[in-house]
CSV table of C-alpha atoms and ligand atoms in Angstrom, one decimal:
chain,number,residue,atom,x,y,z
S,278,MET,CA,0.1,0.0,0.0
S,279,LYS,CA,1.3,3.5,-0.9
S,280,GLU,CA,2.5,5.6,2.0
S,281,PRO,CA,0.4,8.9,2.5
S,282,ARG,CA,2.3,11.8,1.0
S,283,VAL,CA,2.4,15.3,2.8
S,284,GLY,CA,3.6,18.3,0.7
S,285,PHE,CA,5.5,20.8,3.0
S,286,ILE,CA,6.1,24.5,2.4
S,287,SER,CA,8.1,26.1,5.1
S,288,LEU,CA,8.3,30.0,5.0
S,289,GLY,CA,9.8,32.4,7.5
S,290,CYS,CA,12.7,32.6,9.9
S,291,PRO,CA,14.9,30.0,11.3
S,292,LYS,CA,12.6,29.5,14.3
S,293,ALA,CA,9.8,28.6,11.9
S,294,LEU,CA,12.2,26.2,10.2
S,295,VAL,CA,12.8,24.4,13.4
S,296,ASP,CA,9.0,24.1,14.0
S,297,SER,CA,8.8,22.6,10.4
S,298,GLU,CA,11.6,20.2,11.2
S,299,GLN,CA,9.8,19.0,14.3
S,300,ILE,CA,6.6,18.4,12.4
S,301,ILE,CA,8.2,16.7,9.7
S,302,THR,CA,10.2,14.4,12.0
S,303,GLU,CA,7.0,13.4,13.7
S,304,LEU,CA,5.2,12.6,10.4
S,305,LYS,CA,8.1,10.7,9.0
S,306,SER,CA,8.2,8.7,12.2
S,307,GLU,CA,4.6,7.6,11.5
S,308,GLY,CA,5.4,6.5,8.0
S,309,TYR,CA,4.3,9.7,6.1
S,310,GLN,CA,6.3,10.6,2.9
S,311,ILE,CA,7.2,14.3,2.7
S,312,SER,CA,7.6,16.2,-0.6
S,313,PRO,CA,8.7,19.8,-1.0
S,314,ASP,CA,5.8,20.6,-3.5
S,315,TYR,CA,2.2,20.1,-3.9
S,316,ASP,CA,1.6,18.1,-7.1
S,317,ASP,CA,2.1,14.5,-6.0
S,318,ALA,CA,1.1,15.2,-2.4
S,319,ASP,CA,-2.1,14.0,-0.8
S,320,LEU,CA,-2.3,17.1,1.4
S,321,VAL,CA,-0.3,20.2,1.9
S,322,VAL,CA,1.0,21.7,5.1
S,323,VAL,CA,1.9,25.4,4.9
S,324,ASN,CA,4.1,26.9,7.7
S,325,THR,CA,3.5,30.7,7.5
S,326,CYS,CA,5.3,33.8,8.6
S,327,GLY,CA,3.5,36.9,9.8
S,328,PHE,CA,6.5,39.1,10.6
S,329,ILE,CA,6.1,41.9,8.1
S,330,ASP,CA,3.7,42.7,5.4
S,331,SER,CA,5.6,41.1,2.5
S,332,ALA,CA,6.0,38.0,4.4
S,333,VAL,CA,2.3,37.9,5.2
S,334,GLU,CA,1.6,38.4,1.4
S,335,GLU,CA,4.1,35.6,0.5
S,336,SER,CA,2.3,33.2,3.0
S,337,LEU,CA,-1.2,34.2,1.7
S,338,GLU,CA,0.0,33.5,-1.8
S,339,SER,CA,1.4,30.1,-0.9
S,340,ILE,CA,-1.9,29.0,0.7
S,341,GLY,CA,-3.8,30.1,-2.4
S,342,GLU,CA,-1.4,28.3,-4.8
S,343,ALA,CA,-1.6,25.1,-2.5
S,344,LEU,CA,-5.3,25.2,-2.6
S,345,ASP,CA,-5.4,25.7,-6.4
S,346,SER,CA,-2.9,22.9,-7.0
S,347,ASN,CA,-3.8,20.4,-4.4
S,348,GLY,CA,-7.0,21.4,-2.6
S,349,LYS,CA,-6.2,19.9,0.8
S,350,VAL,CA,-4.4,22.4,2.9
S,351,ILE,CA,-3.4,22.8,6.6
S,352,VAL,CA,-2.1,26.1,7.7
S,353,THR,CA,0.2,26.6,10.7
S,354,GLY,CA,3.0,29.2,11.9
S,355,CYS,CA,3.0,32.8,12.9
S,356,LEU,CA,0.3,34.0,10.5
S,357,GLY,CA,-2.0,31.3,12.0
S,358,ALA,CA,-2.4,33.6,15.0
S,359,ARG,CA,-4.7,35.5,12.7
S,360,ALA,CA,-6.9,32.5,11.9
S,361,GLU,CA,-10.0,34.6,10.9
S,362,GLU,CA,-8.1,36.4,8.3
S,363,ILE,CA,-7.0,33.1,6.7
S,364,THR,CA,-10.4,31.3,6.9
S,365,SER,CA,-12.4,34.3,5.6
S,366,ARG,CA,-10.1,34.6,2.5
S,367,PHE,CA,-9.6,30.7,2.1
S,368,PRO,CA,-12.7,28.9,3.6
S,369,LYS,CA,-11.5,25.6,2.2
S,370,VAL,CA,-8.5,25.4,4.4
S,371,LEU,CA,-8.8,22.3,6.6
S,372,SER,CA,-7.2,23.7,9.8
S,373,VAL,CA,-5.3,26.7,11.2
S,374,SER,CA,-2.9,26.7,14.0
S,375,GLY,CA,-0.3,29.3,15.3
S,376,ALA,CA,3.4,28.9,15.8
S,377,HIS,CA,4.8,26.1,17.6
S,378,ALA,CA,1.8,24.0,17.2
S,379,LYS,CA,3.3,20.6,16.3
S,380,ASP,CA,0.7,18.4,18.0
S,381,GLU,CA,-2.2,20.4,16.4
S,382,VAL,CA,-0.7,20.1,13.0
S,383,VAL,CA,0.0,16.4,13.4
S,384,SER,CA,-3.6,15.6,14.6
S,385,ALA,CA,-4.9,17.6,11.7
S,386,VAL,CA,-2.9,15.6,9.4
S,387,HIS,CA,-4.1,12.3,11.0
S,388,LYS,CA,-7.8,13.5,10.6
S,389,HIS,CA,-7.6,14.4,6.9
S,390,LEU,CA,-5.0,11.8,5.9
S,391,PRO,CA,-4.7,8.9,8.2
S,392,PRO,CA,-1.2,7.2,8.7
S,393,LEU,CA,-0.6,3.7,7.5
S,394,HIS,CA,-0.8,1.1,10.2
S,395,ASN,CA,2.8,0.2,10.3
S,396,PRO,CA,4.6,3.2,11.8
S,397,TYR,CA,8.0,1.4,11.5
S,398,THR,CA,8.1,1.4,7.7
S,399,ASP,CA,10.2,4.6,7.7
S,400,LEU,CA,12.8,4.8,10.5
S,401,VAL,CA,13.7,8.3,11.5
S,402,PRO,CA,17.3,9.1,12.3
S,403,ALA,CA,18.0,9.8,15.9
S,404,GLN,CA,18.7,13.6,15.3
S,405,GLY,CA,15.2,14.0,13.5
S,406,ILE,CA,14.7,15.4,10.0
S,407,LYS,CA,16.8,18.4,9.1
S,408,LEU,CA,15.8,20.9,6.5
S,409,THR,CA,19.4,22.4,6.6
S,410,PRO,CA,22.4,20.5,5.0
S,411,ASN,CA,23.7,17.7,7.2
S,412,HIS,CA,26.7,19.8,8.5
S,413,TYR,CA,24.8,22.5,10.2
S,414,ALA,CA,21.7,22.8,12.3
S,415,TYR,CA,19.6,25.4,14.2
S,416,LEU,CA,19.2,24.8,17.8
S,417,LYS,CA,16.1,26.5,19.3
S,418,ILE,CA,16.5,27.0,23.0
S,419,SER,CA,13.3,28.9,23.8
S,420,GLU,CA,10.0,30.0,22.3
S,421,GLY,CA,8.2,33.3,22.7
S,422,CYS,CA,9.6,36.7,24.3
S,423,ASN,CA,9.0,38.7,27.4
S,424,HIS,CA,9.7,42.1,25.7
S,425,ARG,CA,7.1,44.2,23.9
S,426,CYS,CA,9.0,46.1,21.1
S,427,SER,CA,6.4,48.4,19.7
S,428,PHE,CA,7.0,47.4,16.1
S,429,CYS,CA,6.8,43.6,16.7
S,430,ILE,CA,3.8,41.3,17.1
S,431,ILE,CA,5.8,38.1,17.8
S,432,PRO,CA,4.8,38.0,21.5
S,433,SER,CA,1.2,38.2,20.7
S,434,MET,CA,1.6,35.4,18.3
S,435,ARG,CA,4.1,33.2,20.2
S,436,GLY,CA,3.4,34.3,23.8
S,437,ASP,CA,5.9,34.9,26.6
S,438,LEU,CA,9.4,33.3,27.0
S,439,VAL,CA,9.3,29.5,27.5
S,440,SER,CA,12.8,28.2,27.6
S,441,ARG,CA,13.7,24.4,27.2
S,442,PRO,CA,15.5,23.0,30.1
S,443,ILE,CA,19.3,22.9,29.6
S,444,ASP,CA,19.7,19.2,29.6
S,445,GLU,CA,17.0,18.8,27.0
S,446,VAL,CA,18.8,21.3,24.7
S,447,MET,CA,22.1,19.7,25.3
S,448,LEU,CA,20.8,16.2,24.5
S,449,GLU,CA,19.5,17.6,21.2
S,450,ALA,CA,22.9,19.3,20.5
S,451,GLU,CA,24.9,16.2,21.4
S,452,THR,CA,22.7,14.1,19.1
S,453,LEU,CA,23.3,16.5,16.3
S,454,ALA,CA,27.0,16.6,16.8
S,455,GLN,CA,27.1,12.7,16.9
S,456,ALA,CA,25.2,12.7,13.6
S,457,GLY,CA,27.9,14.8,11.9
S,458,VAL,CA,26.7,18.3,12.4
S,459,LYS,CA,29.7,20.6,12.4
S,460,GLU,CA,28.0,23.9,13.3
S,461,LEU,CA,25.1,24.8,15.7
S,462,LEU,CA,23.3,27.9,15.3
S,463,VAL,CA,21.6,28.9,18.6
S,464,ILE,CA,18.4,30.6,17.9
S,465,SER,CA,15.4,32.1,20.0
S,466,GLN,CA,13.7,35.4,20.1
S,467,ASP,CA,16.0,36.5,23.0
S,468,THR,CA,18.9,34.3,23.5
S,469,SER,CA,20.4,36.4,26.4
S,470,ALA,CA,17.2,35.8,28.4
S,471,TYR,CA,17.4,32.1,28.2
S,472,GLY,CA,16.2,30.4,31.4
S,473,VAL,CA,14.8,33.5,33.2
S,474,ASP,CA,11.3,31.9,33.1
S,475,LEU,CA,12.7,28.7,34.8
S,476,ASN,CA,14.5,30.6,37.4
S,477,TYR,CA,17.8,29.3,35.8
S,478,GLN,CA,16.9,25.7,37.0
S,479,SER,CA,19.9,23.4,37.4
S,480,ARG,CA,19.9,20.2,35.4
S,481,ILE,CA,22.5,17.5,34.9
S,482,TRP,CA,24.2,16.8,31.6
S,483,ARG,CA,27.2,14.5,31.3
S,484,ASN,CA,27.2,14.1,35.0
S,485,THR,CA,27.7,17.9,35.5
S,486,THR,CA,25.3,20.4,36.9
S,487,TYR,CA,24.4,23.2,34.5
S,488,ASN,CA,22.0,26.0,35.1
S,489,THR,CA,19.3,26.7,32.4
S,490,GLN,CA,21.0,30.1,31.8
S,491,PHE,CA,22.8,31.8,28.9
S,492,HIS,CA,26.4,31.6,30.3
S,493,SER,CA,26.0,28.0,31.4
S,494,LEU,CA,24.4,27.0,28.0
S,495,VAL,CA,27.3,28.4,26.2
S,496,GLU,CA,29.9,26.7,28.5
S,497,ALA,CA,28.0,23.4,27.9
S,498,LEU,CA,28.0,23.8,24.1
S,499,ALA,CA,31.6,24.6,24.0
S,500,GLU,CA,32.2,21.1,25.3
S,501,LEU,CA,31.0,19.6,22.0
S,502,GLY,CA,34.0,20.7,20.0
S,503,ILE,CA,32.1,22.0,17.0
S,504,TRP,CA,31.2,25.5,15.9
S,505,VAL,CA,28.7,27.2,18.0
S,506,ARG,CA,27.3,30.4,16.7
S,507,LEU,CA,25.0,32.8,18.8
S,508,HIS,CA,22.1,34.6,17.2
S,509,TYR,CA,19.7,37.1,18.6
S,510,VAL,CA,21.6,38.2,21.6
S,511,TYR,CA,20.7,41.5,23.4
S,512,PRO,CA,23.6,43.6,24.8
S,513,TYR,CA,23.0,43.0,28.6
S,514,PRO,CA,25.9,43.2,30.9
S,515,HIS,CA,25.9,39.4,31.5
S,516,VAL,CA,26.7,38.9,27.8
S,517,ASP,CA,30.2,40.1,28.6
S,518,LYS,CA,30.8,36.8,30.3
S,519,VAL,CA,30.9,34.7,27.1
S,520,ILE,CA,33.4,36.9,25.3
S,521,PRO,CA,36.4,35.2,27.0
S,522,LEU,CA,35.1,31.9,25.7
S,523,MET,CA,35.1,33.4,22.3
S,524,ALA,CA,38.7,34.5,22.8
S,525,GLU,CA,39.7,31.0,23.9
S,526,GLY,CA,38.3,29.6,20.7
S,527,LYS,CA,35.6,27.6,22.5
S,528,ILE,CA,32.8,29.1,20.6
S,529,LEU,CA,32.7,31.1,17.4
S,530,PRO,CA,33.7,34.8,18.0
S,531,TYR,CA,30.5,35.9,16.5
S,532,LEU,CA,27.5,37.8,17.9
S,533,ASP,CA,24.3,38.6,16.2
S,534,ILE,CA,22.8,41.5,18.0
S,535,PRO,CA,19.8,43.2,16.7
S,536,PHE,CA,20.4,46.9,17.8
S,537,GLN,CA,17.8,48.3,15.5
S,538,HIS,CA,18.6,52.0,16.3
S,539,ALA,CA,21.2,54.0,18.2
S,540,SER,CA,19.2,57.2,18.9
S,541,PRO,CA,18.0,56.9,22.6
S,542,GLU,CA,14.7,58.6,21.8
S,543,ILE,CA,14.0,56.1,19.1
S,544,LEU,CA,15.0,53.1,21.0
S,545,LYS,CA,12.7,54.3,23.8
S,546,ARG,CA,9.8,54.6,21.2
S,547,MET,CA,10.7,51.1,20.0
S,548,LYS,CA,10.6,49.8,23.7
S,549,ARG,CA,13.9,47.8,22.9
S,550,PRO,CA,15.5,45.6,25.5
S,551,ALA,CA,18.7,46.9,26.9
S,552,ALA,CA,17.9,50.3,25.3
S,553,SER,CA,19.7,52.3,28.0
S,554,GLU,CA,23.0,50.1,27.8
S,555,ASN,CA,26.1,52.0,26.4
S,556,ASN,CA,26.6,49.8,23.4
S,557,LEU,CA,29.6,51.5,22.0
S,558,LYS,CA,31.5,51.1,25.3
S,559,ARG,CA,30.5,47.5,25.5
S,560,ILE,CA,31.6,46.8,21.9
S,561,GLN,CA,34.9,48.3,22.6
S,562,SER,CA,35.4,46.2,25.7
S,563,TRP,CA,34.4,43.0,23.7
S,564,ARG,CA,36.9,44.0,21.1
S,565,GLU,CA,39.7,44.4,23.7
S,566,ILE,CA,39.1,40.9,25.0
S,567,CYS,CA,38.4,39.3,21.7
S,568,PRO,CA,39.8,41.4,18.8
S,569,ASP,CA,38.5,38.9,16.1
S,570,ILE,CA,35.0,39.1,17.2
S,571,THR,CA,32.4,39.4,14.3
S,572,LEU,CA,29.5,41.7,15.1
S,573,ARG,CA,26.4,41.4,13.1
S,574,SER,CA,23.3,43.6,13.5
S,575,THR,CA,20.1,44.7,12.1
S,576,PHE,CA,18.5,48.2,12.0
S,577,ILE,CA,15.2,49.9,11.2
S,578,VAL,CA,15.3,53.4,9.6
S,579,GLY,CA,12.4,55.7,9.3
S,580,PHE,CA,10.6,54.7,12.5
S,581,PRO,CA,7.8,57.0,13.5
S,582,GLY,CA,9.3,60.1,15.0
S,583,GLU,CA,12.8,59.6,13.6
S,584,THR,CA,14.3,63.1,13.0
S,585,GLU,CA,17.2,64.0,10.8
S,586,GLN,CA,19.2,64.2,14.0
S,587,ASP,CA,18.2,60.7,15.1
S,588,PHE,CA,19.2,59.4,11.8
S,589,GLU,CA,22.5,61.2,12.0
S,590,THR,CA,23.0,59.6,15.5
S,591,LEU,CA,22.5,56.3,13.9
S,592,LEU,CA,25.1,56.9,11.2
S,593,ASP,CA,27.6,58.1,13.8
S,594,PHE,CA,27.0,54.9,15.7
S,595,LEU,CA,27.8,52.9,12.7
S,596,THR,CA,31.1,54.9,12.1
S,597,GLU,CA,32.1,54.3,15.7
S,598,ALA,CA,30.9,50.7,16.1
S,599,GLN,CA,32.5,49.4,12.9
S,600,LEU,CA,30.1,46.5,12.7
S,601,ASP,CA,31.1,43.7,10.3
S,602,ARG,CA,27.7,42.6,9.0
S,603,VAL,CA,24.5,44.8,8.9
S,604,GLY,CA,21.1,44.4,7.6
S,605,ALA,CA,18.6,47.2,7.5
S,606,PHE,CA,14.9,47.7,6.7
S,607,ALA,CA,12.8,50.7,6.0
S,608,TYR,CA,10.1,50.7,8.8
S,609,SER,CA,6.9,49.3,7.7
S,610,ALA,CA,3.8,49.1,9.8
S,611,VAL,CA,2.7,45.6,10.8
S,612,ASP,CA,-0.9,44.9,11.6
S,613,GLY,CA,-1.6,44.8,15.2
S,614,ALA,CA,1.8,46.6,16.3
S,615,LYS,CA,1.6,49.3,19.0
S,616,ALA,CA,4.0,51.4,16.8
S,617,ASN,CA,1.1,52.1,14.5
S,618,GLU,CA,-0.3,54.4,17.0
S,619,LEU,CA,2.8,56.6,17.2
S,620,PRO,CA,2.7,60.1,15.8
S,621,ALA,CA,5.1,61.6,13.2
S,622,ALA,CA,5.3,58.9,10.6
S,623,VAL,CA,8.2,59.4,8.3
S,624,PRO,CA,7.1,59.8,4.6
S,625,GLU,CA,7.8,56.8,2.4
S,626,SER,CA,10.2,58.8,0.1
S,627,LEU,CA,12.3,59.9,3.1
S,628,LYS,CA,12.5,56.4,4.6
S,629,LYS,CA,13.8,55.1,1.1
S,630,GLU,CA,16.3,58.0,1.0
S,631,ARG,CA,17.5,57.2,4.6
S,632,LEU,CA,17.7,53.4,3.8
S,633,GLN,CA,20.0,54.2,0.8
S,634,ARG,CA,22.2,56.6,2.9
S,635,PHE,CA,22.4,54.1,5.6
S,636,MET,CA,23.3,51.1,3.2
S,637,GLN,CA,26.0,53.4,1.4
S,638,HIS,CA,27.5,54.3,4.7
S,639,GLN,CA,27.7,50.9,6.0
S,640,ALA,CA,28.9,49.5,2.8
S,641,ARG,CA,32.0,51.5,3.0
S,642,ILE,CA,32.6,50.2,6.6
S,643,SER,CA,32.0,46.6,5.7
S,644,ALA,CA,34.3,46.7,2.6
S,645,LYS,CA,37.1,48.1,4.6
S,646,ARG,CA,36.7,45.5,7.3
S,647,MET,CA,36.8,42.9,4.7
S,648,GLN,CA,39.9,44.2,2.9
S,649,GLY,CA,41.6,43.9,6.3
S,650,LYS,CA,41.1,40.1,6.1
S,651,ILE,CA,43.2,39.7,2.9
S,652,GLY,CA,46.5,37.9,3.6
S,653,ARG,CA,45.2,36.3,6.8
S,654,GLN,CA,44.8,32.6,7.4
S,655,ALA,CA,41.7,30.9,8.8
S,656,GLU,CA,39.7,27.8,9.1
S,657,VAL,CA,36.6,27.7,6.9
S,658,LEU,CA,33.7,25.2,6.7
S,659,VAL,CA,32.8,23.9,3.2
S,660,ASP,CA,29.2,24.2,2.3
S,661,GLU,CA,29.0,22.9,-1.2
S,662,VAL,CA,31.3,21.9,-4.1
S,663,VAL,CA,30.4,23.2,-7.6
S,664,ALA,CA,32.2,23.0,-10.9
S,665,GLN,CA,34.5,25.9,-10.2
S,666,GLY,CA,35.6,24.8,-6.8
S,667,ALA,CA,34.4,24.9,-3.2
S,668,VAL,CA,32.0,27.4,-1.5
S,669,ALA,CA,32.7,27.7,2.2
S,670,ARG,CA,32.1,30.0,5.1
S,671,SER,CA,34.5,31.5,7.6
S,672,GLN,CA,33.9,31.9,11.4
S,673,ALA,CA,32.6,35.4,10.5
S,674,ASP,CA,29.7,34.1,8.2
S,675,ALA,CA,26.5,32.6,9.3
S,676,PRO,CA,24.6,30.6,6.6
S,677,GLU,CA,22.1,32.4,4.4
S,678,ILE,CA,22.6,35.9,6.0
S,679,ASP,CA,26.4,36.6,5.7
S,680,GLY,CA,29.1,36.2,3.1
S,681,GLN,CA,30.8,33.2,1.6
S,682,VAL,CA,34.4,32.1,0.9
S,683,PHE,CA,35.2,30.9,-2.7
S,684,ILE,CA,38.0,28.5,-3.1
S,685,ASP,CA,38.6,28.2,-6.8
S,686,GLY,CA,39.6,24.8,-8.1
S,687,ALA,CA,39.1,22.9,-4.8
S,688,THR,CA,36.7,20.3,-6.3
S,689,HIS,CA,38.1,17.5,-4.2
S,690,LEU,CA,36.7,18.9,-1.0
S,691,LYS,CA,33.5,17.7,0.6
S,692,PRO,CA,30.6,19.6,2.1
S,693,GLY,CA,31.0,19.6,5.9
S,694,GLN,CA,34.8,19.6,5.8
S,695,TRP,CA,36.9,22.2,7.7
S,696,VAL,CA,40.0,23.4,5.7
S,697,GLN,CA,42.7,26.1,6.2
S,698,VAL,CA,42.8,28.7,3.7
S,699,GLU,CA,44.4,32.2,3.1
S,700,PHE,CA,42.2,34.9,1.9
S,701,GLU,CA,43.4,36.7,-1.2
S,702,GLU,CA,40.6,39.0,-2.3
S,703,ALA,CA,37.4,40.5,-0.9
S,704,ASP,CA,34.5,42.5,-1.8
S,705,GLU,CA,31.9,44.0,0.7
S,706,HIS,CA,30.4,40.5,1.4
S,707,ASP,CA,32.5,37.6,0.1
S,708,LEU,CA,35.9,36.4,0.1
S,709,TRP,CA,38.1,34.5,-2.2
S,710,ALA,CA,40.8,32.2,-0.9
S,711,HIS,CA,43.3,29.4,-1.6
S,712,LEU,CA,44.0,26.2,0.3
S,713,ILE,CA,47.1,26.1,2.5
X,930,SF4,S1,12.7,41.2,21.5
X,930,SF4,FE1,11.3,42.7,20.6
X,930,SF4,S2,11.5,42.5,18.4
X,930,SF4,FE2,12.4,40.6,19.4
X,930,SF4,S3,10.7,39.1,19.5
X,930,SF4,FE3,10.8,40.2,21.5
X,930,SF4,S4,9.2,41.9,21.1
X,930,SF4,FE4,9.8,41.0,19.1
């Protein structure tokens, strides 16, 4: 008898990707076949994103396409928190659930496409099913967020912070490392707040007591001997404690810190966590301890009330901070966000103009920092091998969002291999290197 086949469309951020992986792992363990498109599927699951308007539009389009091509559609993910909007536009959708709703999705699949009776026909690897290549994986340490940034609706969709106890996280991390994963990307909405909801509860992993807490987690992950990269970290004073571990090479010297702005007035309007910290001073002290640290951040320009002076403060911050990797967006209103009620909206044309000025300003900084790498030697991780050579990443490059290292002619390398290279050329994002 043919196994039931589920088409799976996964949209949105790495956190949504981890939800998808968990749902797929469960379905595979029950004997379902998974396909990445709709055509030969018996039913389609669409994991949606609801972060910004363009993501909402993409999610709605995917639901519409799946209904047209397949007809049987289950919707889950962030946009699912706005169930009425989905069901009124697509009344034929079979079920709608919010983010982090594995059990609801799986029971909806059972209802509309019952599993075969032999659940052992398709054994699942111990590390679960990964949607990323075999050599790197996202490690989700918590769900939800205790902050209430005025431009963000994630807490209303995903709720307050719920951390996973440290032993549970470490068992998953260990299983991934044993399965050949070479790089773990730690994700959450607020990595530095990890464990606060559990009162930093102590747990045992490898016969040692660890607290469910940011610094303790980083120490435990450092034991695995693979690359560990920290995302979504806010610049609280306790973050300082992990910088020496980076300097000692125990975890990657890389921090992804979404600063979003630098003007105190705008940060206050944004209700950002750690808004009153002196970030420049903090960055300077991190670089004193770990000169090779790579700092990545994202910013929003044109937030309501942003004056020319606020914007200049932001550009000055970039000049001083000398960040390595920067992403920026022009502010766009998100349905349901508090920021929509703020006065003094910035006109669209001015937002665009500021975004352009911001990007040009940072491009010069990034390019200069990249030029500084030429002639240096480093370990890189190979992601793929193509006809011209190998495509790798350095410690300064997270997958998908940062740059790449191209090693011409190195077609004998394998994905997941660490190799030593010397950088010989750079542009503002990527590097070219030869093997040493
Ligand atoms: S920290 Fe702010 S932007 Fe990030 S998820 Fe929480 S509320 Fe949203």
